[in-house]
Amino acid sequence: MTPEERTAELAANLADVRARIAAACAAAGRSPDDLTLIAVTKTFPASDVRLLAGLGIADVAENRDQEARPKAEATADLPLTRHFVGQLQTNKARSVAGYADVVQSVDRVRLVRALADAAARTGRPLRCLVQVSLDDEAGRGGAAPDDVPKIAAEIAAAGDLELAGVMAVAPLGGDARAAFARLAVIAARLRADHPAATVISAGMSGDLEDAIECGATHLRIGTALLGGRRAIVR
Ligand SMILES: *Cc1c(COP(=O)(O)O)cnc(C)c1O
């Protein structure tokens, strides 16, 4: 595919996603201006990040440090807000803090401490979201809802970190709307203690309408924008 063909494909996908967002906002009585569309570019090349930026995308996300770091370097000239949305080991915190503006997958106190140390070294403030687990399935990351206040307090107390809100992934094969409604309650409780923590990152390609209905402020869209990913064997 030529760059021109890929640009046309991405532009058409983006128009479809924006139309879905507009329709869901109309149904929910919300304004599309209150939603941030984040392109999840994992498994796709840096050239796609560049094309998306040319189409007006301002936020991109990655989920693996070893892939995210070189892509961030290759697109460092672009005025992008970079989100990290994958499970994060403490020994990768320093690397991620070097290029990410937002870490959405903060799910334990030990990781908060590692990110705080890393941000202090880089001198760049790092926005953090507490990732909440909305199912009882282990292994996909996320803090239990009861642990959110403790993790949030630890972020808020760290000088170089900024507590921005919450993130969640709907349970596999579950009821996304019910899960996002739960997330909205958890987010409201968090805002009662931390009024500036207004971000609700919820909604992917398959469930963005549910997320918008439940008050999401940030959507993380991969497949609907970039196309299908090849399965990654871990
Ligand atoms: C891959 C990924 C997405 C995007 O998923 P799509 O279904 O492709 O839109 C969103 N959030 C996280 C945490 C992801 O890892």
CSV table of C-alpha atoms and ligand atoms in Angstrom, one decimal:
chain,number,residue,atom,x,y,z
A,1,MET,CA,0.0,0.0,0.0
A,2,THR,CA,1.3,3.5,-0.9
A,3,PRO,CA,1.4,6.2,1.8
A,4,GLU,CA,-1.4,7.9,-0.1
A,5,GLU,CA,-3.6,4.8,0.0
A,6,ARG,CA,-2.9,4.3,3.7
A,7,THR,CA,-3.7,8.0,4.4
A,8,ALA,CA,-7.0,7.6,2.6
A,9,GLU,CA,-7.8,4.4,4.6
A,10,LEU,CA,-7.0,6.0,7.9
A,11,ALA,CA,-8.9,9.2,7.0
A,12,ALA,CA,-12.0,7.0,6.1
A,13,ASN,CA,-11.7,5.1,9.4
A,14,LEU,CA,-11.3,8.3,11.4
A,15,ALA,CA,-14.4,9.7,9.7
A,16,ASP,CA,-16.4,6.6,10.7
A,17,VAL,CA,-15.1,6.7,14.3
A,18,ARG,CA,-15.9,10.4,14.6
A,19,ALA,CA,-19.4,9.7,13.2
A,20,ARG,CA,-19.9,7.0,15.8
A,21,ILE,CA,-18.8,9.4,18.5
A,22,ALA,CA,-21.1,12.1,17.3
A,23,ALA,CA,-24.1,9.8,17.2
A,24,ALA,CA,-23.3,8.4,20.7
A,25,CYS,CA,-22.9,11.9,22.1
A,26,ALA,CA,-26.2,13.0,20.5
A,27,ALA,CA,-27.9,10.0,22.1
A,28,ALA,CA,-26.4,10.8,25.5
A,29,GLY,CA,-26.9,14.5,25.4
A,30,ARG,CA,-23.1,15.1,25.5
A,31,SER,CA,-20.8,17.2,23.3
A,32,PRO,CA,-18.1,15.5,21.2
A,33,ASP,CA,-15.8,18.4,22.4
A,34,ASP,CA,-15.8,16.8,25.8
A,35,LEU,CA,-14.2,13.6,24.5
A,36,THR,CA,-10.5,12.9,23.7
A,37,LEU,CA,-9.9,10.4,21.0
A,38,ILE,CA,-6.7,8.4,21.6
A,39,ALA,CA,-5.4,6.3,18.7
A,40,VAL,CA,-3.9,3.0,20.0
A,41,THR,CA,-1.1,2.4,17.5
A,42,LYS,CA,0.3,-0.8,19.0
A,43,THR,CA,1.6,-3.2,16.4
A,44,PHE,CA,1.4,-0.5,13.7
A,45,PRO,CA,4.4,1.4,12.4
A,46,ALA,CA,5.6,4.8,13.3
A,47,SER,CA,4.7,5.9,9.8
A,48,ASP,CA,1.0,5.4,10.8
A,49,VAL,CA,1.5,7.6,13.9
A,50,ARG,CA,2.8,10.3,11.5
A,51,LEU,CA,-0.1,9.9,9.1
A,52,LEU,CA,-2.6,10.0,12.0
A,53,ALA,CA,-1.0,13.2,13.4
A,54,GLY,CA,-1.4,14.7,9.9
A,55,LEU,CA,-5.1,13.8,10.1
A,56,GLY,CA,-5.5,15.7,13.3
A,57,ILE,CA,-5.0,13.0,15.9
A,58,ALA,CA,-3.3,14.6,19.0
A,59,ASP,CA,-3.2,11.6,21.4
A,60,VAL,CA,-1.6,8.2,20.8
A,61,ALA,CA,-1.2,5.1,23.0
A,62,GLU,CA,1.0,2.1,23.2
A,63,ASN,CA,1.0,-0.9,25.5
A,64,ARG,CA,4.6,-2.3,25.4
A,65,ASP,CA,7.7,-0.3,26.3
A,66,GLN,CA,10.0,-2.1,23.9
A,67,GLU,CA,7.7,-1.1,21.0
A,68,ALA,CA,6.6,2.3,22.4
A,69,ARG,CA,10.1,3.7,23.0
A,70,PRO,CA,11.5,3.5,19.4
A,71,LYS,CA,8.2,4.7,18.0
A,72,ALA,CA,8.2,7.7,20.3
A,73,GLU,CA,11.8,8.4,19.2
A,74,ALA,CA,10.8,8.1,15.5
A,75,THR,CA,7.9,10.6,16.0
A,76,ALA,CA,9.5,12.9,18.6
A,77,ASP,CA,9.1,15.9,16.3
A,78,LEU,CA,5.3,15.6,16.4
A,79,PRO,CA,3.2,17.5,19.0
A,80,LEU,CA,1.6,14.4,20.4
A,81,THR,CA,0.4,13.5,23.8
A,82,ARG,CA,1.7,10.0,24.5
A,83,HIS,CA,-0.3,7.5,26.6
A,84,PHE,CA,1.0,4.2,28.0
A,85,VAL,CA,-1.9,1.8,28.5
A,86,GLY,CA,-0.2,-1.6,29.1
A,87,GLN,CA,0.7,-3.6,32.1
A,88,LEU,CA,3.9,-2.0,33.4
A,89,GLN,CA,6.7,-3.6,35.4
A,90,THR,CA,8.4,-1.4,37.9
A,91,ASN,CA,11.8,-1.9,36.1
A,92,LYS,CA,10.3,-0.3,33.0
A,93,ALA,CA,9.0,2.8,34.8
A,94,ARG,CA,12.1,4.8,34.0
A,95,SER,CA,12.0,4.0,30.4
A,96,VAL,CA,8.3,4.9,30.1
A,97,ALA,CA,8.7,8.1,32.0
A,98,GLY,CA,11.2,9.2,29.4
A,99,TYR,CA,8.6,9.5,26.6
A,100,ALA,CA,5.1,9.1,28.0
A,101,ASP,CA,3.0,12.1,29.1
A,102,VAL,CA,0.3,9.9,30.7
A,103,VAL,CA,0.5,6.4,32.3
A,104,GLN,CA,-3.0,5.0,32.3
A,105,SER,CA,-2.2,1.6,33.8
A,106,VAL,CA,-1.2,2.5,37.3
A,107,ASP,CA,-2.6,-0.3,39.5
A,108,ARG,CA,-0.4,-0.7,42.5
A,109,VAL,CA,1.5,1.4,45.1
A,110,ARG,CA,4.9,-0.1,44.2
A,111,LEU,CA,4.4,1.1,40.6
A,112,VAL,CA,3.5,4.6,41.9
A,113,ARG,CA,6.8,4.7,43.8
A,114,ALA,CA,8.8,3.6,40.7
A,115,LEU,CA,7.0,6.2,38.5
A,116,ALA,CA,7.5,8.9,41.1
A,117,ASP,CA,11.3,8.2,41.2
A,118,ALA,CA,11.4,8.1,37.4
A,119,ALA,CA,9.6,11.3,37.0
A,120,ALA,CA,11.8,13.0,39.5
A,121,ARG,CA,14.8,12.0,37.5
A,122,THR,CA,13.5,13.1,34.1
A,123,GLY,CA,12.1,16.4,35.6
A,124,ARG,CA,9.0,15.9,33.4
A,125,PRO,CA,5.7,15.7,35.3
A,126,LEU,CA,3.8,12.5,34.6
A,127,ARG,CA,0.0,12.3,34.6
A,128,CYS,CA,-1.3,9.0,36.0
A,129,LEU,CA,-4.6,7.2,35.8
A,130,VAL,CA,-5.5,4.5,38.3
A,131,GLN,CA,-6.5,1.4,36.2
A,132,VAL,CA,-9.5,-0.3,37.8
A,133,SER,CA,-10.2,-4.0,37.3
A,134,LEU,CA,-13.9,-4.4,36.5
A,135,ASP,CA,-13.9,-8.2,36.6
A,136,ASP,CA,-12.4,-10.6,39.1
A,137,GLU,CA,-10.1,-12.0,36.4
A,138,ALA,CA,-6.5,-11.8,37.4
A,139,GLY,CA,-3.8,-11.1,34.8
A,140,ARG,CA,-5.2,-8.3,32.8
A,141,GLY,CA,-4.0,-5.6,35.1
A,142,GLY,CA,-6.0,-3.2,37.2
A,143,ALA,CA,-6.5,-2.5,40.9
A,144,ALA,CA,-9.5,-3.9,42.8
A,145,PRO,CA,-12.0,-1.0,43.3
A,146,ASP,CA,-11.4,-1.1,47.0
A,147,ASP,CA,-7.7,-0.3,46.4
A,148,VAL,CA,-8.3,2.7,44.2
A,149,PRO,CA,-8.3,5.3,47.1
A,150,LYS,CA,-5.0,4.1,48.5
A,151,ILE,CA,-3.3,4.1,45.1
A,152,ALA,CA,-4.8,7.5,44.2
A,153,ALA,CA,-3.6,9.0,47.5
A,154,GLU,CA,-0.1,7.8,46.8
A,155,ILE,CA,-0.1,9.4,43.3
A,156,ALA,CA,-1.5,12.7,44.7
A,157,ALA,CA,1.2,12.8,47.3
A,158,ALA,CA,4.1,12.3,44.8
A,159,GLY,CA,5.5,15.6,43.7
A,160,ASP,CA,6.2,14.8,40.1
A,161,LEU,CA,3.0,12.8,39.5
A,162,GLU,CA,-0.4,14.2,38.7
A,163,LEU,CA,-3.5,12.2,39.6
A,164,ALA,CA,-5.7,12.6,36.5
A,165,GLY,CA,-8.5,10.0,36.9
A,166,VAL,CA,-9.3,6.4,36.2
A,167,MET,CA,-9.0,3.9,33.3
A,168,ALA,CA,-10.6,0.6,32.7
A,169,VAL,CA,-11.1,-2.1,30.1
A,170,ALA,CA,-14.5,-3.8,29.9
A,171,PRO,CA,-14.5,-7.4,31.0
A,172,LEU,CA,-14.0,-9.9,28.1
A,173,GLY,CA,-17.4,-11.2,27.0
A,174,GLY,CA,-19.1,-9.2,29.8
A,175,ASP,CA,-21.6,-6.4,29.8
A,176,ALA,CA,-19.6,-3.3,28.9
A,177,ARG,CA,-22.3,-0.9,29.9
A,178,ALA,CA,-22.7,-2.3,33.3
A,179,ALA,CA,-18.9,-2.3,33.8
A,180,PHE,CA,-18.6,1.3,32.7
A,181,ALA,CA,-21.5,2.3,34.9
A,182,ARG,CA,-19.5,0.8,37.8
A,183,LEU,CA,-16.5,2.7,36.7
A,184,ALA,CA,-18.5,6.0,36.7
A,185,VAL,CA,-19.4,5.4,40.4
A,186,ILE,CA,-15.7,4.7,41.3
A,187,ALA,CA,-14.7,7.9,39.3
A,188,ALA,CA,-17.2,10.0,41.2
A,189,ARG,CA,-15.9,8.8,44.5
A,190,LEU,CA,-12.4,9.6,43.4
A,191,ARG,CA,-13.4,13.1,42.4
A,192,ALA,CA,-14.9,13.7,45.8
A,193,ASP,CA,-11.4,13.3,47.3
A,194,HIS,CA,-9.5,14.7,44.3
A,195,PRO,CA,-11.6,17.2,42.4
A,196,ALA,CA,-9.0,17.6,39.6
A,197,ALA,CA,-9.1,13.8,38.8
A,198,THR,CA,-11.7,14.2,36.1
A,199,VAL,CA,-10.5,11.7,33.4
A,200,ILE,CA,-12.5,8.6,32.7
A,201,SER,CA,-10.6,6.5,30.1
A,202,ALA,CA,-13.0,3.9,28.9
A,203,GLY,CA,-14.2,2.6,25.6
A,204,MET,CA,-12.4,0.8,22.8
A,205,SER,CA,-13.4,0.0,19.2
A,206,GLY,CA,-16.2,-2.4,20.2
A,207,ASP,CA,-17.8,-0.5,23.1
A,208,LEU,CA,-17.2,3.2,22.7
A,209,GLU,CA,-21.0,4.0,22.6
A,210,ASP,CA,-21.4,2.3,26.0
A,211,ALA,CA,-18.5,4.3,27.4
A,212,ILE,CA,-19.8,7.6,26.1
A,213,GLU,CA,-23.2,6.8,27.6
A,214,CYS,CA,-21.5,6.2,31.0
A,215,GLY,CA,-19.5,9.4,31.0
A,216,ALA,CA,-16.1,8.5,29.5
A,217,THR,CA,-13.9,11.5,28.7
A,218,HIS,CA,-11.2,9.5,26.8
A,219,LEU,CA,-11.6,6.8,24.3
A,220,ARG,CA,-8.8,4.4,23.4
A,221,ILE,CA,-9.4,3.2,19.8
A,222,GLY,CA,-7.2,0.8,17.9
A,223,THR,CA,-8.8,-1.6,15.5
A,224,ALA,CA,-11.6,0.8,14.3
A,225,LEU,CA,-8.9,3.4,13.3
A,226,LEU,CA,-5.9,1.3,12.2
A,227,GLY,CA,-7.4,-2.0,11.1
A,228,GLY,CA,-7.0,-5.5,12.5
A,229,ARG,CA,-3.8,-6.4,14.4
A,230,ARG,CA,-2.0,-9.7,13.8
A,231,ALA,CA,-2.1,-11.9,16.9
A,232,ILE,CA,1.0,-11.4,19.0
A,233,VAL,CA,2.4,-14.6,20.6
A,234,ARG,CA,3.8,-13.7,24.0
B,1,LIG,C1,-5.3,-2.4,22.4
B,1,LIG,C2,-6.0,-1.6,23.4
B,1,LIG,C3,-7.0,-0.8,23.1
B,1,LIG,C4,-7.6,-0.6,21.8
B,1,LIG,O1,-8.4,-1.7,21.5
B,1,LIG,P1,-9.3,-1.8,20.1
B,1,LIG,O2,-10.3,-2.8,20.5
B,1,LIG,O3,-8.4,-2.3,19.1
B,1,LIG,O4,-9.9,-0.5,19.9
B,1,LIG,C5,-7.5,0.0,24.2
B,1,LIG,N1,-7.1,-0.1,25.4
B,1,LIG,C6,-6.0,-0.9,25.8
B,1,LIG,C7,-5.6,-0.9,27.2
B,1,LIG,C8,-5.4,-1.7,24.8
B,1,LIG,O5,-4.4,-2.5,25.1
